């Protein structure tokens, strides 16, 4: 995919576009958006590829796993996106964060209970998973440096979890996207616009701070 | 479990499946969660439904997806808890 997107199409990754922006030589806004769109597409395809590989191997071994990355472009809500995009990662977060929270707190407040449990899974669990995955940063940067380099991903988790939590609460009270073709298209576009914009902050590279990424995002809207 | 309550439960599950764009019928002994037809978020809305409709308190026991995996399993769970 890097060969196709970066070598043949000559569309750089978001990290390269960020570097160019920070060195005072930003790409034109259109190219910046192309970088972001293609980086999101590349990330989605990578997840789909690995998911399909794992599910395929498990099925060959005789396990009846239902899905990995399952038609995420059809998502009409953020909750649906979270369910479809990385099914078993989500299930892991549900088992270790959502369920314990859900059964423990805010039992008398159904919406708050659902939101908080969702936030613990998609936000806290997600952040903890990724921080521990790069735990070697603590050895190389020190704890403060590792946390500092993680602020962008932490921001990503907080915004994603808040969005999914709101989406979950809306669904639980019966608010759903319109079932018309226009409604489906509109809600799908809203979901993926959110995902694409958030992708700027989701890079696990520790080279760019949250502020760098906020400024880059603003530049894509012509603000900075 | 009373007949009306069971029908309400079936209607709830049918609606949950439809929200997942699954319009196939389901039998009382058919797996809904382990099979992947419904996901963990649907399970939580089901838990809230069971707490409200039948007064179950899931913090009383170790939660296991198999306890709510089919209409029959839910019926056994509700009957057992209401008998206590």
PDB file of N, CA and C in Angstrom, chain A residues 116-189:
ATOM      1  N   UNK A 116     -20.837   6.215  30.152  1.00  0.00           N
ATOM      2  CA  UNK A 116     -19.608   6.075  30.934  1.00  0.00           C
ATOM      3  C   UNK A 116     -18.907   4.752  30.621  1.00  0.00           C
ATOM      4  N   UNK A 117     -19.707   3.678  30.516  1.00  0.00           N
ATOM      5  CA  UNK A 117     -19.111   2.362  30.207  1.00  0.00           C
ATOM      6  C   UNK A 117     -18.479   2.385  28.808  1.00  0.00           C
ATOM      7  N   UNK A 118     -19.152   3.024  27.863  1.00  0.00           N
ATOM      8  CA  UNK A 118     -18.620   3.138  26.506  1.00  0.00           C
ATOM      9  C   UNK A 118     -17.339   3.962  26.512  1.00  0.00           C
ATOM     10  N   UNK A 119     -17.342   5.041  27.300  1.00  0.00           N
ATOM     11  CA  UNK A 119     -16.160   5.903  27.377  1.00  0.00           C
ATOM     12  C   UNK A 119     -14.974   5.145  27.982  1.00  0.00           C
ATOM     13  N   UNK A 120     -15.250   4.342  28.989  1.00  0.00           N
ATOM     14  CA  UNK A 120     -14.173   3.565  29.621  1.00  0.00           C
ATOM     15  C   UNK A 120     -13.553   2.586  28.616  1.00  0.00           C
ATOM     16  N   UNK A 121     -14.403   2.002  27.761  1.00  0.00           N
ATOM     17  CA  UNK A 121     -13.891   1.025  26.789  1.00  0.00           C
ATOM     18  C   UNK A 121     -13.176   1.723  25.638  1.00  0.00           C
ATOM     19  N   UNK A 122     -13.895   2.606  24.949  1.00  0.00           N
ATOM     20  CA  UNK A 122     -13.347   3.222  23.737  1.00  0.00           C
ATOM     21  C   UNK A 122     -12.300   4.286  24.046  1.00  0.00           C
ATOM     22  N   UNK A 123     -12.351   4.863  25.234  1.00  0.00           N
ATOM     23  CA  UNK A 123     -11.402   5.902  25.581  1.00  0.00           C
ATOM     24  C   UNK A 123     -10.270   5.378  26.450  1.00  0.00           C
ATOM     25  N   UNK A 124     -10.605   5.041  27.687  1.00  0.00           N
ATOM     26  CA  UNK A 124      -9.571   4.635  28.653  1.00  0.00           C
ATOM     27  C   UNK A 124      -8.901   3.323  28.220  1.00  0.00           C
ATOM     28  N   UNK A 125      -9.717   2.331  27.874  1.00  0.00           N
ATOM     29  CA  UNK A 125      -9.160   1.034  27.472  1.00  0.00           C
ATOM     30  C   UNK A 125      -8.296   1.152  26.230  1.00  0.00           C
ATOM     31  N   UNK A 126      -8.807   1.871  25.262  1.00  0.00           N
ATOM     32  CA  UNK A 126      -8.102   2.083  23.996  1.00  0.00           C
ATOM     33  C   UNK A 126      -6.756   2.783  24.241  1.00  0.00           C
ATOM     34  N   UNK A 127      -6.791   3.854  25.053  1.00  0.00           N
ATOM     35  CA  UNK A 127      -5.556   4.605  25.341  1.00  0.00           C
ATOM     36  C   UNK A 127      -4.556   3.733  26.089  1.00  0.00           C
ATOM     37  N   UNK A 128      -5.050   3.003  27.081  1.00  0.00           N
ATOM     38  CA  UNK A 128      -4.163   2.153  27.882  1.00  0.00           C
ATOM     39  C   UNK A 128      -3.505   1.084  27.017  1.00  0.00           C
ATOM     40  N   UNK A 129      -4.303   0.483  26.146  1.00  0.00           N
ATOM     41  CA  UNK A 129      -3.787  -0.558  25.242  1.00  0.00           C
ATOM     42  C   UNK A 129      -2.629  -0.017  24.404  1.00  0.00           C
ATOM     43  N   UNK A 130      -2.851   1.154  23.802  1.00  0.00           N
ATOM     44  CA  UNK A 130      -1.828   1.705  22.909  1.00  0.00           C
ATOM     45  C   UNK A 130      -0.616   2.241  23.670  1.00  0.00           C
ATOM     46  N   UNK A 131      -0.859   2.769  24.879  1.00  0.00           N
ATOM     47  CA  UNK A 131       0.279   3.246  25.676  1.00  0.00           C
ATOM     48  C   UNK A 131       1.164   2.065  26.065  1.00  0.00           C
ATOM     49  N   UNK A 132       0.537   0.981  26.492  1.00  0.00           N
ATOM     50  CA  UNK A 132       1.315  -0.192  26.900  1.00  0.00           C
ATOM     51  C   UNK A 132       2.023  -0.834  25.710  1.00  0.00           C
ATOM     52  N   UNK A 133       1.417  -0.690  24.526  1.00  0.00           N
ATOM     53  CA  UNK A 133       2.041  -1.258  23.332  1.00  0.00           C
ATOM     54  C   UNK A 133       3.359  -0.558  22.995  1.00  0.00           C
ATOM     55  N   UNK A 134       3.438   0.726  23.407  1.00  0.00           N
ATOM     56  CA  UNK A 134       4.701   1.445  23.155  1.00  0.00           C
ATOM     57  C   UNK A 134       5.404   1.726  24.469  1.00  0.00           C
ATOM     58  N   UNK A 135       5.344   0.768  25.374  1.00  0.00           N
ATOM     59  CA  UNK A 135       5.901   0.976  26.716  1.00  0.00           C
ATOM     60  C   UNK A 135       7.412   1.188  26.665  1.00  0.00           C
ATOM     61  N   UNK A 136       8.051   0.750  25.572  1.00  0.00           N
ATOM     62  CA  UNK A 136       9.492   0.983  25.447  1.00  0.00           C
ATOM     63  C   UNK A 136       9.820   2.469  25.417  1.00  0.00           C
ATOM     64  N   UNK A 137       8.822   3.317  25.066  1.00  0.00           N
ATOM     65  CA  UNK A 137       9.056   4.771  25.077  1.00  0.00           C
ATOM     66  C   UNK A 137       9.414   5.266  26.473  1.00  0.00           C
ATOM     67  N   UNK A 138       8.893   4.583  27.501  1.00  0.00           N
ATOM     68  CA  UNK A 138       9.190   4.988  28.876  1.00  0.00           C
ATOM     69  C   UNK A 138      10.687   4.809  29.141  1.00  0.00           C
ATOM     70  N   UNK A 139      11.244   3.727  28.585  1.00  0.00           N
ATOM     71  CA  UNK A 139      12.674   3.480  28.777  1.00  0.00           C
ATOM     72  C   UNK A 139      13.519   4.490  28.006  1.00  0.00           C
ATOM     73  N   UNK A 140      13.064   4.846  26.805  1.00  0.00           N
ATOM     74  CA  UNK A 140      13.885   5.740  25.976  1.00  0.00           C
ATOM     75  C   UNK A 140      13.640   7.226  26.268  1.00  0.00           C
ATOM     76  N   UNK A 141      12.411   7.579  26.661  1.00  0.00           N
ATOM     77  CA  UNK A 141      12.082   8.999  26.853  1.00  0.00           C
ATOM     78  C   UNK A 141      11.858   9.368  28.316  1.00  0.00           C
ATOM     79  N   UNK A 142      11.724   8.376  29.173  1.00  0.00           N
ATOM     80  CA  UNK A 142      11.315   8.657  30.545  1.00  0.00           C
ATOM     81  C   UNK A 142       9.797   8.718  30.589  1.00  0.00           C
ATOM     82  N   UNK A 143       9.234   8.587  31.800  1.00  0.00           N
ATOM     83  CA  UNK A 143       7.763   8.532  31.913  1.00  0.00           C
ATOM     84  C   UNK A 143       7.105   9.812  31.412  1.00  0.00           C
ATOM     85  N   UNK A 144       7.681  10.967  31.824  1.00  0.00           N
ATOM     86  CA  UNK A 144       7.090  12.250  31.424  1.00  0.00           C
ATOM     87  C   UNK A 144       7.147  12.409  29.907  1.00  0.00           C
ATOM     88  N   UNK A 145       8.257  12.040  29.308  1.00  0.00           N
ATOM     89  CA  UNK A 145       8.406  12.153  27.854  1.00  0.00           C
ATOM     90  C   UNK A 145       7.454  11.222  27.128  1.00  0.00           C
ATOM     91  N   UNK A 146       7.317  10.015  27.660  1.00  0.00           N
ATOM     92  CA  UNK A 146       6.423   9.043  27.023  1.00  0.00           C
ATOM     93  C   UNK A 146       4.984   9.530  27.070  1.00  0.00           C
ATOM     94  N   UNK A 147       4.585  10.089  28.225  1.00  0.00           N
ATOM     95  CA  UNK A 147       3.211  10.609  28.350  1.00  0.00           C
ATOM     96  C   UNK A 147       3.028  11.811  27.435  1.00  0.00           C
ATOM     97  N   UNK A 148       4.052  12.668  27.412  1.00  0.00           N
ATOM     98  CA  UNK A 148       3.975  13.856  26.561  1.00  0.00           C
ATOM     99  C   UNK A 148       3.812  13.474  25.085  1.00  0.00           C
ATOM    100  N   UNK A 149       4.554  12.460  24.656  1.00  0.00           N
ATOM    101  CA  UNK A 149       4.470  12.051  23.254  1.00  0.00           C
ATOM    102  C   UNK A 149       3.160  11.322  22.962  1.00  0.00           C
ATOM    103  N   UNK A 150       2.445  10.957  24.030  1.00  0.00           N
ATOM    104  CA  UNK A 150       1.211  10.205  23.858  1.00  0.00           C
ATOM    105  C   UNK A 150      -0.034  11.109  23.897  1.00  0.00           C
ATOM    106  N   UNK A 151       0.157  12.395  24.168  1.00  0.00           N
ATOM    107  CA  UNK A 151      -1.007  13.279  24.352  1.00  0.00           C
ATOM    108  C   UNK A 151      -1.907  13.332  23.126  1.00  0.00           C
ATOM    109  N   UNK A 152      -1.310  13.261  21.940  1.00  0.00           N
ATOM    110  CA  UNK A 152      -2.130  13.331  20.732  1.00  0.00           C
ATOM    111  C   UNK A 152      -3.043  12.109  20.636  1.00  0.00           C
ATOM    112  N   UNK A 153      -2.474  10.935  20.897  1.00  0.00           N
ATOM    113  CA  UNK A 153      -3.303   9.727  20.826  1.00  0.00           C
ATOM    114  C   UNK A 153      -4.352   9.720  21.943  1.00  0.00           C
ATOM    115  N   UNK A 154      -3.963  10.293  23.081  1.00  0.00           N
ATOM    116  CA  UNK A 154      -4.915  10.394  24.196  1.00  0.00           C
ATOM    117  C   UNK A 154      -6.092  11.286  23.795  1.00  0.00           C
ATOM    118  N   UNK A 155      -5.780  12.383  23.141  1.00  0.00           N
ATOM    119  CA  UNK A 155      -6.817  13.285  22.633  1.00  0.00           C
ATOM    120  C   UNK A 155      -7.719  12.541  21.647  1.00  0.00           C
ATOM    121  N   UNK A 156      -7.086  11.771  20.767  1.00  0.00           N
ATOM    122  CA  UNK A 156      -7.824  10.958  19.791  1.00  0.00           C
ATOM    123  C   UNK A 156      -8.813  10.033  20.515  1.00  0.00           C
ATOM    124  N   UNK A 157      -8.329   9.363  21.564  1.00  0.00           N
ATOM    125  CA  UNK A 157      -9.178   8.418  22.302  1.00  0.00           C
ATOM    126  C   UNK A 157     -10.347   9.138  22.976  1.00  0.00           C
ATOM    127  N   UNK A 158     -10.064  10.299  23.568  1.00  0.00           N
ATOM    128  CA  UNK A 158     -11.117  11.033  24.283  1.00  0.00           C
ATOM    129  C   UNK A 158     -12.211  11.471  23.302  1.00  0.00           C
ATOM    130  N   UNK A 159     -11.805  12.026  22.161  1.00  0.00           N
ATOM    131  CA  UNK A 159     -12.791  12.503  21.184  1.00  0.00           C
ATOM    132  C   UNK A 159     -13.569  11.319  20.588  1.00  0.00           C
ATOM    133  N   UNK A 160     -12.849  10.252  20.238  1.00  0.00           N
ATOM    134  CA  UNK A 160     -13.507   9.069  19.670  1.00  0.00           C
ATOM    135  C   UNK A 160     -14.502   8.481  20.671  1.00  0.00           C
ATOM    136  N   UNK A 161     -14.058   8.347  21.920  1.00  0.00           N
ATOM    137  CA  UNK A 161     -14.921   7.740  22.945  1.00  0.00           C
ATOM    138  C   UNK A 161     -16.135   8.615  23.214  1.00  0.00           C
ATOM    139  N   UNK A 162     -15.946   9.933  23.228  1.00  0.00           N
ATOM    140  CA  UNK A 162     -17.083  10.829  23.445  1.00  0.00           C
ATOM    141  C   UNK A 162     -18.085  10.685  22.298  1.00  0.00           C
ATOM    142  N   UNK A 163     -17.572  10.647  21.075  1.00  0.00           N
ATOM    143  CA  UNK A 163     -18.445  10.486  19.902  1.00  0.00           C
ATOM    144  C   UNK A 163     -19.200   9.167  19.945  1.00  0.00           C
ATOM    145  N   UNK A 164     -18.497   8.096  20.250  1.00  0.00           N
ATOM    146  CA  UNK A 164     -19.144   6.777  20.296  1.00  0.00           C
ATOM    147  C   UNK A 164     -20.154   6.721  21.445  1.00  0.00           C
ATOM    148  N   UNK A 165     -19.766   7.317  22.574  1.00  0.00           N
ATOM    149  CA  UNK A 165     -20.673   7.334  23.729  1.00  0.00           C
ATOM    150  C   UNK A 165     -21.965   8.059  23.411  1.00  0.00           C
ATOM    151  N   UNK A 166     -21.853   9.228  22.778  1.00  0.00           N
ATOM    152  CA  UNK A 166     -23.050   9.989  22.404  1.00  0.00           C
ATOM    153  C   UNK A 166     -23.881   9.180  21.412  1.00  0.00           C
ATOM    154  N   UNK A 167     -23.199   8.563  20.446  1.00  0.00           N
ATOM    155  CA  UNK A 167     -23.890   7.753  19.439  1.00  0.00           C
ATOM    156  C   UNK A 167     -24.628   6.587  20.108  1.00  0.00           C
ATOM    157  N   UNK A 168     -23.977   5.972  21.081  1.00  0.00           N
ATOM    158  CA  UNK A 168     -24.569   4.844  21.800  1.00  0.00           C
ATOM    159  C   UNK A 168     -25.810   5.274  22.583  1.00  0.00           C
ATOM    160  N   UNK A 169     -25.703   6.422  23.253  1.00  0.00           N
ATOM    161  CA  UNK A 169     -26.840   6.925  24.040  1.00  0.00           C
ATOM    162  C   UNK A 169     -27.998   7.288  23.110  1.00  0.00           C
ATOM    163  N   UNK A 170     -27.681   7.921  21.989  1.00  0.00           N
ATOM    164  CA  UNK A 170     -28.735   8.278  21.017  1.00  0.00           C
ATOM    165  C   UNK A 170     -29.458   7.025  20.528  1.00  0.00           C
ATOM    166  N   UNK A 171     -28.686   5.973  20.235  1.00  0.00           N
ATOM    167  CA  UNK A 171     -29.312   4.727  19.755  1.00  0.00           C
ATOM    168  C   UNK A 171     -30.171   4.104  20.842  1.00  0.00           C
ATOM    169  N   UNK A 172     -29.708   4.183  22.084  1.00  0.00           N
ATOM    170  CA  UNK A 172     -30.455   3.537  23.166  1.00  0.00           C
ATOM    171  C   UNK A 172     -31.775   4.243  23.460  1.00  0.00           C
ATOM    172  N   UNK A 173     -31.877   5.529  23.074  1.00  0.00           N
ATOM    173  CA  UNK A 173     -33.167   6.216  23.257  1.00  0.00           C
ATOM    174  C   UNK A 173     -33.960   6.257  21.942  1.00  0.00           C
ATOM    175  N   UNK A 174     -33.505   5.502  20.965  1.00  0.00           N
ATOM    176  CA  UNK A 174     -34.282   5.338  19.733  1.00  0.00           C
ATOM    177  C   UNK A 174     -33.994   6.343  18.631  1.00  0.00           C
ATOM    178  N   UNK A 175     -32.956   7.175  18.800  1.00  0.00           N
ATOM    179  CA  UNK A 175     -32.615   8.140  17.741  1.00  0.00           C
ATOM    180  C   UNK A 175     -31.696   7.436  16.745  1.00  0.00           C
ATOM    181  N   UNK A 176     -32.180   7.234  15.540  1.00  0.00           N
ATOM    182  CA  UNK A 176     -31.386   6.538  14.528  1.00  0.00           C
ATOM    183  C   UNK A 176     -31.397   7.340  13.220  1.00  0.00           C
ATOM    184  N   UNK A 177     -30.382   7.146  12.383  1.00  0.00           N
ATOM    185  CA  UNK A 177     -30.341   7.876  11.114  1.00  0.00           C
ATOM    186  C   UNK A 177     -31.514   7.488  10.217  1.00  0.00           C
ATOM    187  N   UNK A 178     -31.878   8.412   9.357  1.00  0.00           N
ATOM    188  CA  UNK A 178     -32.963   8.148   8.415  1.00  0.00           C
ATOM    189  C   UNK A 178     -32.614   6.938   7.533  1.00  0.00           C
ATOM    190  N   UNK A 179     -33.633   6.136   7.233  1.00  0.00           N
ATOM    191  CA  UNK A 179     -33.395   4.934   6.419  1.00  0.00           C
ATOM    192  C   UNK A 179     -33.495   5.211   4.917  1.00  0.00           C
ATOM    193  N   UNK A 180     -33.732   6.497   4.547  1.00  0.00           N
ATOM    194  CA  UNK A 180     -33.790   6.826   3.117  1.00  0.00           C
ATOM    195  C   UNK A 180     -32.375   6.761   2.530  1.00  0.00           C
ATOM    196  N   UNK A 181     -32.283   6.687   1.195  1.00  0.00           N
ATOM    197  CA  UNK A 181     -30.958   6.639   0.553  1.00  0.00           C
ATOM    198  C   UNK A 181     -30.148   7.888   0.899  1.00  0.00           C
ATOM    199  N   UNK A 182     -30.826   9.043   0.877  1.00  0.00           N
ATOM    200  CA  UNK A 182     -30.128  10.282   1.190  1.00  0.00           C
ATOM    201  C   UNK A 182     -29.660  10.271   2.648  1.00  0.00           C
ATOM    202  N   UNK A 183     -30.558   9.809   3.533  1.00  0.00           N
ATOM    203  CA  UNK A 183     -30.233   9.757   4.959  1.00  0.00           C
ATOM    204  C   UNK A 183     -29.050   8.840   5.221  1.00  0.00           C
ATOM    205  N   UNK A 184     -29.025   7.693   4.531  1.00  0.00           N
ATOM    206  CA  UNK A 184     -27.923   6.740   4.717  1.00  0.00           C
ATOM    207  C   UNK A 184     -26.608   7.332   4.218  1.00  0.00           C
ATOM    208  N   UNK A 185     -26.700   7.991   3.059  1.00  0.00           N
ATOM    209  CA  UNK A 185     -25.503   8.601   2.485  1.00  0.00           C
ATOM    210  C   UNK A 185     -24.979   9.711   3.384  1.00  0.00           C
ATOM    211  N   UNK A 186     -25.915  10.537   3.859  1.00  0.00           N
ATOM    212  CA  UNK A 186     -25.549  11.673   4.708  1.00  0.00           C
ATOM    213  C   UNK A 186     -24.902  11.189   6.010  1.00  0.00           C
ATOM    214  N   UNK A 187     -25.559  10.197   6.654  1.00  0.00           N
ATOM    215  CA  UNK A 187     -25.018   9.726   7.937  1.00  0.00           C
ATOM    216  C   UNK A 187     -23.675   9.029   7.731  1.00  0.00           C
ATOM    217  N   UNK A 188     -23.534   8.277   6.632  1.00  0.00           N
ATOM    218  CA  UNK A 188     -22.254   7.632   6.322  1.00  0.00           C
ATOM    219  C   UNK A 188     -21.153   8.661   6.107  1.00  0.00           C
ATOM    220  N   UNK A 189     -21.496   9.739   5.391  1.00  0.00           N
ATOM    221  CA  UNK A 189     -20.511  10.803   5.151  1.00  0.00           C
ATOM    222  C   UNK A 189     -20.096  11.482   6.456  1.00  0.00           C
TER     223      UNK A 189
END
